[in-house]
Amino acid sequence: MKTIGIVATSLDGYITKHDSEGATFTSEADQKYFREVLKTFDCSVVGATTFEASKDAILKWSYDGRLRVIWTRNPEKYAQYQQESSLEFSSNSLKSILENLQQRDKRHCAILGGTSVYTECLQQGLMDELWLTLEPLVFGSGKKLAEGILDVGLELVSLEHLSKDTILLKYKHPAS
Amino acid sequence: MKTIGIVATSLDGYITKHDSEGATFTSEADQKYFREVLKTFDCSVVGATTFEASKDAILKWSYDGRLRVIWTRNPEKYAQYQQESSLEFSSNSLKSILENLQQRDKRHCAILGGTSVYTECLQQGLMDELWLTLEPLVFGSGKKLAEGILDVGLELVSLEHLSKDTILLKYKHPAS
């Protein structure tokens, strides 16, 4: 299974604008790309904070054969939303969540954040690629792509314009 | 006078790796580009912390007609290094430092950081362009490109590879 981190950031590396939850700042071009690209994945992993921020949108999705796994310390808190094979909640390690997805014959997993999920995946080498949308914005504060003492080196695979000012950079982990 | 911010960052927006001062993490390709590009400027502005981190390198430069202005709260602390028209120390506002450079017939000013200098210039619209080298690295911590509550939107002017994995993005301020 290929595991791919998908993220949009400001030029100074923020995945949220100041204290707003969710990627409220992304351009129309990125939103369009994001909707389309998600269709190419058969599963995704999302942290609980990101889930809370996008809950309405996530719950509105009708079943489309894609499995979303929400990573949370308290799966029982979300028991009402649990739908086997569609929307699952797990407190297992990201590594074992990903292993489980692979065992269930998933082929393309999108890692959708937020900070803790990206950080763990980068630190533990669980992310084969990172697809980063770079918006031409500077925020000075917000939630960061990653947190802690990391020293991760990636390789640039491709770059393309999503619009005049917004670019999409695809990086891969050297070991992948 | 054109005022251009020059900076190298990690993918998560850091201008230093963790607690190391200075851009110790930059690739050979960026270092080469940085040396060459500096020759195209007739003056530069550097914050005191960045000056301290690069003092040996800056003091080693022989006079080449280029004026470096170090922005510091305590110019008197550096009186021993002051060399009129070559290395000057000022506690004036960045706006008045830049106005003064323009009055002295300077044409291209490089804004070389660190965080406070980039932040002030971005916040006050003092930077016509931002030339950003993006290294394929994730650090999780370090000094940030900018700090505070900013909401700056730029326009992408060009992008090029400095090497296979390192890219140079040039942005301009919409008003410039």
Coordinates of C-alpha atoms in Angstrom, one line a residue:
Chain A
M1 CA 0.0 0.0 0.0
K2 CA 1.2 3.5 -0.9
T3 CA 0.9 6.0 1.9
I4 CA 0.8 9.6 0.8
G5 CA 0.6 12.7 3.0
I6 CA -1.6 15.4 1.5
V7 CA -1.3 18.9 2.9
A8 CA -1.7 22.6 2.0
T9 CA 0.6 25.1 3.7
S10 CA 1.4 28.8 3.8
L11 CA 4.9 29.9 2.7
D12 CA 5.9 29.8 6.3
G13 CA 4.7 26.3 6.9
Y14 CA 1.3 26.6 8.5
I15 CA -1.5 24.2 7.9
T16 CA -4.0 26.6 9.6
K17 CA -4.4 30.3 9.4
H18 CA -3.7 31.6 13.0
D19 CA -6.2 29.9 15.3
S20 CA -8.7 28.8 12.7
E21 CA -9.1 25.0 12.6
G22 CA -9.0 23.3 9.2
A23 CA -7.4 24.5 6.0
T24 CA -9.7 27.6 5.6
F25 CA -7.1 29.5 3.7
T26 CA -6.7 27.3 0.7
S27 CA -7.3 28.6 -2.8
E28 CA -10.1 27.5 -5.1
A29 CA -7.5 25.7 -7.2
D30 CA -6.3 23.7 -4.2
Q31 CA -9.8 22.8 -3.1
K32 CA -10.7 21.5 -6.6
Y33 CA -7.4 19.5 -6.8
F34 CA -8.1 18.1 -3.2
R35 CA -11.6 16.9 -4.1
E36 CA -10.3 15.2 -7.2
V37 CA -7.2 13.7 -5.7
L38 CA -9.1 12.1 -2.8
K39 CA -11.0 10.0 -5.4
T40 CA -7.8 8.3 -6.3
F41 CA -7.4 6.9 -2.8
D42 CA -9.2 3.9 -1.3
C43 CA -8.6 4.9 2.3
S44 CA -7.5 7.8 4.4
V45 CA -6.3 8.6 7.9
V46 CA -7.3 11.7 9.8
G47 CA -6.5 12.9 13.3
A48 CA -9.3 13.6 15.7
T49 CA -8.8 17.4 15.8
T50 CA -8.9 17.6 12.1
F51 CA -12.0 15.3 12.1
E52 CA -13.7 17.7 14.6
A53 CA -12.9 20.7 12.3
S54 CA -14.3 19.0 9.2
K55 CA -16.9 16.7 10.9
D56 CA -19.9 18.1 9.0
A57 CA -18.2 17.7 5.6
I58 CA -16.9 14.2 6.5
L59 CA -20.3 13.0 7.9
K60 CA -22.1 14.3 4.8
W61 CA -20.1 12.1 2.5
S62 CA -22.2 9.1 1.5
Y63 CA -20.6 5.7 1.3
D64 CA -18.4 5.5 -1.7
G65 CA -16.3 2.4 -0.9
R66 CA -13.6 4.5 0.7
L67 CA -12.6 3.9 4.3
R68 CA -11.8 6.9 6.6
V69 CA -10.0 6.0 9.8
I70 CA -10.0 8.7 12.5
W71 CA -7.1 8.5 14.9
T72 CA -8.3 9.3 18.4
R73 CA -7.4 8.5 22.0
N74 CA -11.1 8.0 22.6
P75 CA -12.8 5.9 19.9
E76 CA -15.7 5.3 22.3
K77 CA -16.5 9.0 22.2
Y78 CA -17.4 8.6 18.5
A79 CA -19.2 5.3 18.7
Q80 CA -22.4 6.9 17.2
Y81 CA -20.5 7.7 14.0
Q82 CA -18.7 4.4 13.6
Q83 CA -19.6 2.7 10.3
E84 CA -17.6 -0.4 9.5
S85 CA -15.6 -0.1 6.3
S86 CA -16.6 3.6 5.8
L87 CA -15.9 5.6 9.0
E88 CA -13.9 3.9 11.7
F89 CA -12.3 5.3 14.9
S90 CA -9.1 3.8 16.3
S91 CA -6.6 4.5 19.1
N92 CA -4.1 2.0 17.7
S93 CA -0.7 3.3 16.6
L94 CA -0.6 4.8 13.1
K95 CA 1.8 2.0 12.1
S96 CA -0.7 -0.7 13.1
I97 CA -3.6 1.3 11.5
L98 CA -1.7 1.4 8.3
E99 CA -0.8 -2.3 8.5
N100 CA -4.4 -3.2 9.1
L101 CA -5.5 -1.2 6.0
Q102 CA -2.9 -3.0 3.9
Q103 CA -4.2 -6.4 5.2
R104 CA -7.7 -5.3 4.1
D105 CA -6.3 -4.9 0.6
K106 CA -6.3 -1.1 0.5
R107 CA -3.8 0.2 -2.1
H108 CA -3.6 4.0 -1.7
C109 CA -3.9 5.7 1.7
A110 CA -4.1 9.5 2.0
I111 CA -2.7 10.9 5.3
L112 CA -4.8 14.1 5.8
G113 CA -3.3 15.5 9.0
G114 CA -3.2 17.3 11.3
T115 CA 0.1 18.1 12.9
S116 CA 0.3 15.0 15.1
V117 CA -0.5 12.6 12.3
Y118 CA 1.9 14.2 9.9
T119 CA 4.6 14.4 12.6
E120 CA 4.3 10.7 13.6
C121 CA 4.2 9.5 10.0
L122 CA 7.3 11.6 9.0
Q123 CA 9.2 10.6 12.2
Q124 CA 8.5 6.9 11.8
G125 CA 9.0 6.8 8.0
L126 CA 5.3 5.8 7.5
M127 CA 4.8 8.2 4.6
D128 CA 6.0 7.2 1.2
E129 CA 5.3 10.6 -0.4
L130 CA 4.3 14.1 0.7
W131 CA 2.1 16.1 -1.7
L132 CA 2.4 19.7 -0.6
T133 CA 0.3 22.5 -1.9
L134 CA 2.1 25.8 -1.4
E135 CA -0.1 28.8 -1.1
P136 CA 1.5 32.3 -1.6
L137 CA 0.6 33.4 1.9
V138 CA 2.5 34.3 5.1
F139 CA 0.6 33.9 8.4
G140 CA 3.2 34.1 11.1
S141 CA 1.2 31.7 13.3
G142 CA -1.1 28.7 13.1
K143 CA -0.8 25.0 13.3
K144 CA 2.5 23.6 12.0
L145 CA 3.0 20.9 9.5
A146 CA 5.1 19.0 12.0
E147 CA 6.2 19.5 15.6
G148 CA 9.2 18.4 17.7
I149 CA 12.8 17.7 16.7
L150 CA 12.6 16.2 13.3
D151 CA 15.3 15.8 10.7
V152 CA 13.6 14.4 7.7
G153 CA 15.1 14.6 4.2
L154 CA 12.8 14.1 1.2
E155 CA 13.3 14.0 -2.6
L156 CA 11.4 16.2 -5.0
V157 CA 9.5 14.1 -7.5
S158 CA 7.5 16.7 -9.4
L159 CA 6.2 20.2 -9.3
E160 CA 3.3 21.8 -11.1
H161 CA 1.1 24.8 -11.0
L162 CA -2.4 24.4 -9.6
S163 CA -3.0 28.1 -10.6
K164 CA -0.8 31.1 -11.3
D165 CA 0.2 31.5 -7.7
T166 CA -0.4 28.1 -6.1
I167 CA 2.0 25.2 -6.7
L168 CA 1.9 21.5 -5.9
L169 CA 5.1 19.9 -4.9
K170 CA 5.4 16.1 -4.7
Y171 CA 8.2 14.7 -2.5
K172 CA 9.1 11.1 -1.8
H173 CA 10.8 9.5 1.2
P174 CA 14.3 8.2 0.1
A175 CA 13.5 4.7 1.3
S176 CA 10.2 4.4 -0.5
Chain B
M1 CA 15.1 51.0 -5.0
K2 CA 14.0 47.4 -5.2
T3 CA 13.9 45.6 -1.9
I4 CA 14.1 41.8 -2.0
G5 CA 13.8 39.3 0.8
I6 CA 16.2 36.4 0.4
V7 CA 15.6 33.3 2.5
A8 CA 16.0 29.6 2.6
T9 CA 13.5 27.5 4.5
S10 CA 12.6 23.9 5.2
L11 CA 9.3 22.5 3.9
D12 CA 7.8 23.4 7.3
G13 CA 8.9 27.0 7.1
Y14 CA 12.0 27.1 9.3
I15 CA 15.0 29.4 8.6
T16 CA 17.1 27.6 11.1
K17 CA 17.4 23.9 11.9
H18 CA 16.2 23.5 15.5
D19 CA 18.3 25.7 17.8
S20 CA 21.2 26.2 15.4
E21 CA 21.7 29.8 14.5
G22 CA 22.1 30.7 10.8
A23 CA 21.1 28.7 7.7
T24 CA 23.4 25.8 8.5
F25 CA 21.1 23.4 6.7
T26 CA 21.1 24.8 3.2
S27 CA 22.2 22.7 0.2
E28 CA 25.4 23.3 -1.8
A29 CA 23.2 24.5 -4.6
D30 CA 21.5 27.2 -2.5
Q31 CA 24.9 28.3 -1.0
K32 CA 26.3 28.7 -4.5
Y33 CA 23.2 30.6 -5.7
F34 CA 23.2 32.8 -2.5
R35 CA 26.9 33.8 -3.0
E36 CA 26.2 34.7 -6.7
V37 CA 22.9 36.5 -6.1
L38 CA 24.3 38.7 -3.4
K39 CA 26.7 40.2 -6.0
T40 CA 23.7 41.6 -7.8
F41 CA 22.7 43.8 -4.8
D42 CA 24.4 47.0 -3.9
C43 CA 23.2 46.9 -0.3
S44 CA 21.7 44.6 2.3
V45 CA 19.9 44.7 5.7
V46 CA 20.6 42.1 8.3
G47 CA 19.2 41.7 11.9
A48 CA 21.6 41.7 14.8
T49 CA 21.0 38.0 15.7
T50 CA 21.7 36.9 12.1
F51 CA 24.8 39.2 12.1
E52 CA 26.1 37.6 15.3
A53 CA 25.6 34.1 13.8
S54 CA 27.5 35.1 10.6
K55 CA 29.8 37.6 12.1
D56 CA 33.1 35.9 11.0
A57 CA 31.9 35.5 7.4
I58 CA 30.6 39.1 7.3
L59 CA 33.7 40.7 8.8
K60 CA 35.9 38.7 6.5
W61 CA 34.4 40.3 3.4
S62 CA 36.7 42.9 2.1
Y63 CA 35.2 46.2 0.9
D64 CA 33.4 45.6 -2.4
G65 CA 31.3 48.8 -2.7
R66 CA 28.3 47.0 -1.1
L67 CA 26.8 48.4 2.0
R68 CA 25.6 46.1 4.8
V69 CA 23.3 47.7 7.4
I70 CA 22.9 45.7 10.6
W71 CA 19.6 46.4 12.4
T72 CA 20.2 46.5 16.1
R73 CA 18.8 48.1 19.3
N74 CA 22.4 48.8 20.4
P75 CA 24.5 50.2 17.5
E76 CA 27.1 51.4 20.1
K77 CA 27.8 47.8 21.0
Y78 CA 29.2 47.4 17.5
A79 CA 31.1 50.7 17.2
Q80 CA 34.4 48.8 16.7
Y81 CA 33.0 47.2 13.5
Q82 CA 31.4 50.3 12.0
Q83 CA 32.8 51.2 8.6
E84 CA 31.0 54.0 6.8
S85 CA 29.5 52.9 3.5
S86 CA 30.5 49.3 4.0
L87 CA 29.3 48.0 7.4
E88 CA 26.9 50.2 9.3
F89 CA 24.8 49.6 12.5
S90 CA 21.5 51.3 13.0
S91 CA 18.6 51.3 15.4
N92 CA 16.3 53.3 13.1
S93 CA 13.1 51.8 11.9
L94 CA 13.5 49.5 8.9
K95 CA 11.4 51.9 6.9
S96 CA 13.8 54.8 7.5
I97 CA 16.9 52.6 7.0
L98 CA 15.5 51.7 3.5
E99 CA 14.6 55.3 2.8
N100 CA 18.1 56.3 3.7
L101 CA 19.6 53.7 1.4
Q102 CA 17.4 54.9 -1.4
Q103 CA 18.6 58.5 -0.8
R104 CA 22.1 57.3 -1.1
D105 CA 21.4 56.0 -4.6
K106 CA 21.2 52.4 -3.8
R107 CA 19.2 50.4 -6.3
H108 CA 18.9 46.8 -5.1
C109 CA 18.6 46.0 -1.4
A110 CA 18.7 42.4 -0.1
I111 CA 16.8 41.7 3.1
L112 CA 18.6 38.8 4.7
G113 CA 16.7 38.2 7.9
G114 CA 16.2 36.9 10.5
T115 CA 12.7 36.5 11.7
S116 CA 12.2 40.0 13.1
V117 CA 13.5 41.7 9.9
Y118 CA 11.4 39.5 7.6
T119 CA 8.3 39.9 9.8
E120 CA 8.6 43.7 9.9
C121 CA 9.2 44.0 6.2
L122 CA 6.3 41.8 5.3
Q123 CA 4.0 43.4 7.8
Q124 CA 4.8 46.9 6.7
G125 CA 4.9 46.2 2.9
L126 CA 8.6 47.1 2.8
M127 CA 9.5 44.0 0.7
D128 CA 8.9 44.2 -3.1
E129 CA 9.8 40.6 -3.6
L130 CA 10.5 37.4 -1.6
W131 CA 13.0 35.0 -3.1
L132 CA 12.5 31.7 -1.2
T133 CA 14.7 28.7 -1.5
L134 CA 12.8 25.6 -0.5
E135 CA 14.9 22.8 0.8
P136 CA 13.3 19.3 0.9
L137 CA 13.6 19.0 4.7
V138 CA 11.3 18.9 7.6
F139 CA 12.6 20.1 11.0
G140 CA 9.6 20.4 13.3
S141 CA 11.3 23.3 15.1
G142 CA 13.6 26.2 14.6
K143 CA 13.4 29.9 13.9
K144 CA 10.4 30.8 11.7
L145 CA 10.3 32.9 8.6
A146 CA 7.8 35.3 10.3
E147 CA 6.2 35.6 13.7
G148 CA 3.0 37.2 14.9
I149 CA -0.4 37.5 13.3
L150 CA 0.3 38.2 9.6
D151 CA -2.0 37.9 6.6
V152 CA 0.3 38.6 3.7
G153 CA -0.7 37.5 0.2
L154 CA 2.0 37.4 -2.5
E155 CA 2.1 36.6 -6.2
L156 CA 4.3 33.9 -7.7
V157 CA 6.6 35.4 -10.3
S158 CA 8.8 32.4 -11.2
L159 CA 10.1 29.0 -10.0
E160 CA 13.2 27.2 -10.9
H161 CA 15.3 24.3 -9.8
L162 CA 18.6 25.0 -8.0
S163 CA 19.2 21.3 -8.0
K164 CA 17.1 18.1 -8.3
D165 CA 15.5 18.6 -4.9
T166 CA 15.9 22.3 -4.1
I167 CA 13.8 24.9 -5.7
L168 CA 13.8 28.7 -5.9
L169 CA 10.5 30.5 -5.8
K170 CA 10.2 34.2 -6.5
Y171 CA 7.2 36.0 -5.2
K172 CA 6.2 39.6 -5.4
H173 CA 4.1 41.9 -3.3
P174 CA 0.9 42.7 -5.2
A175 CA 1.5 46.5 -4.6
S176 CA 5.1 46.4 -6.0

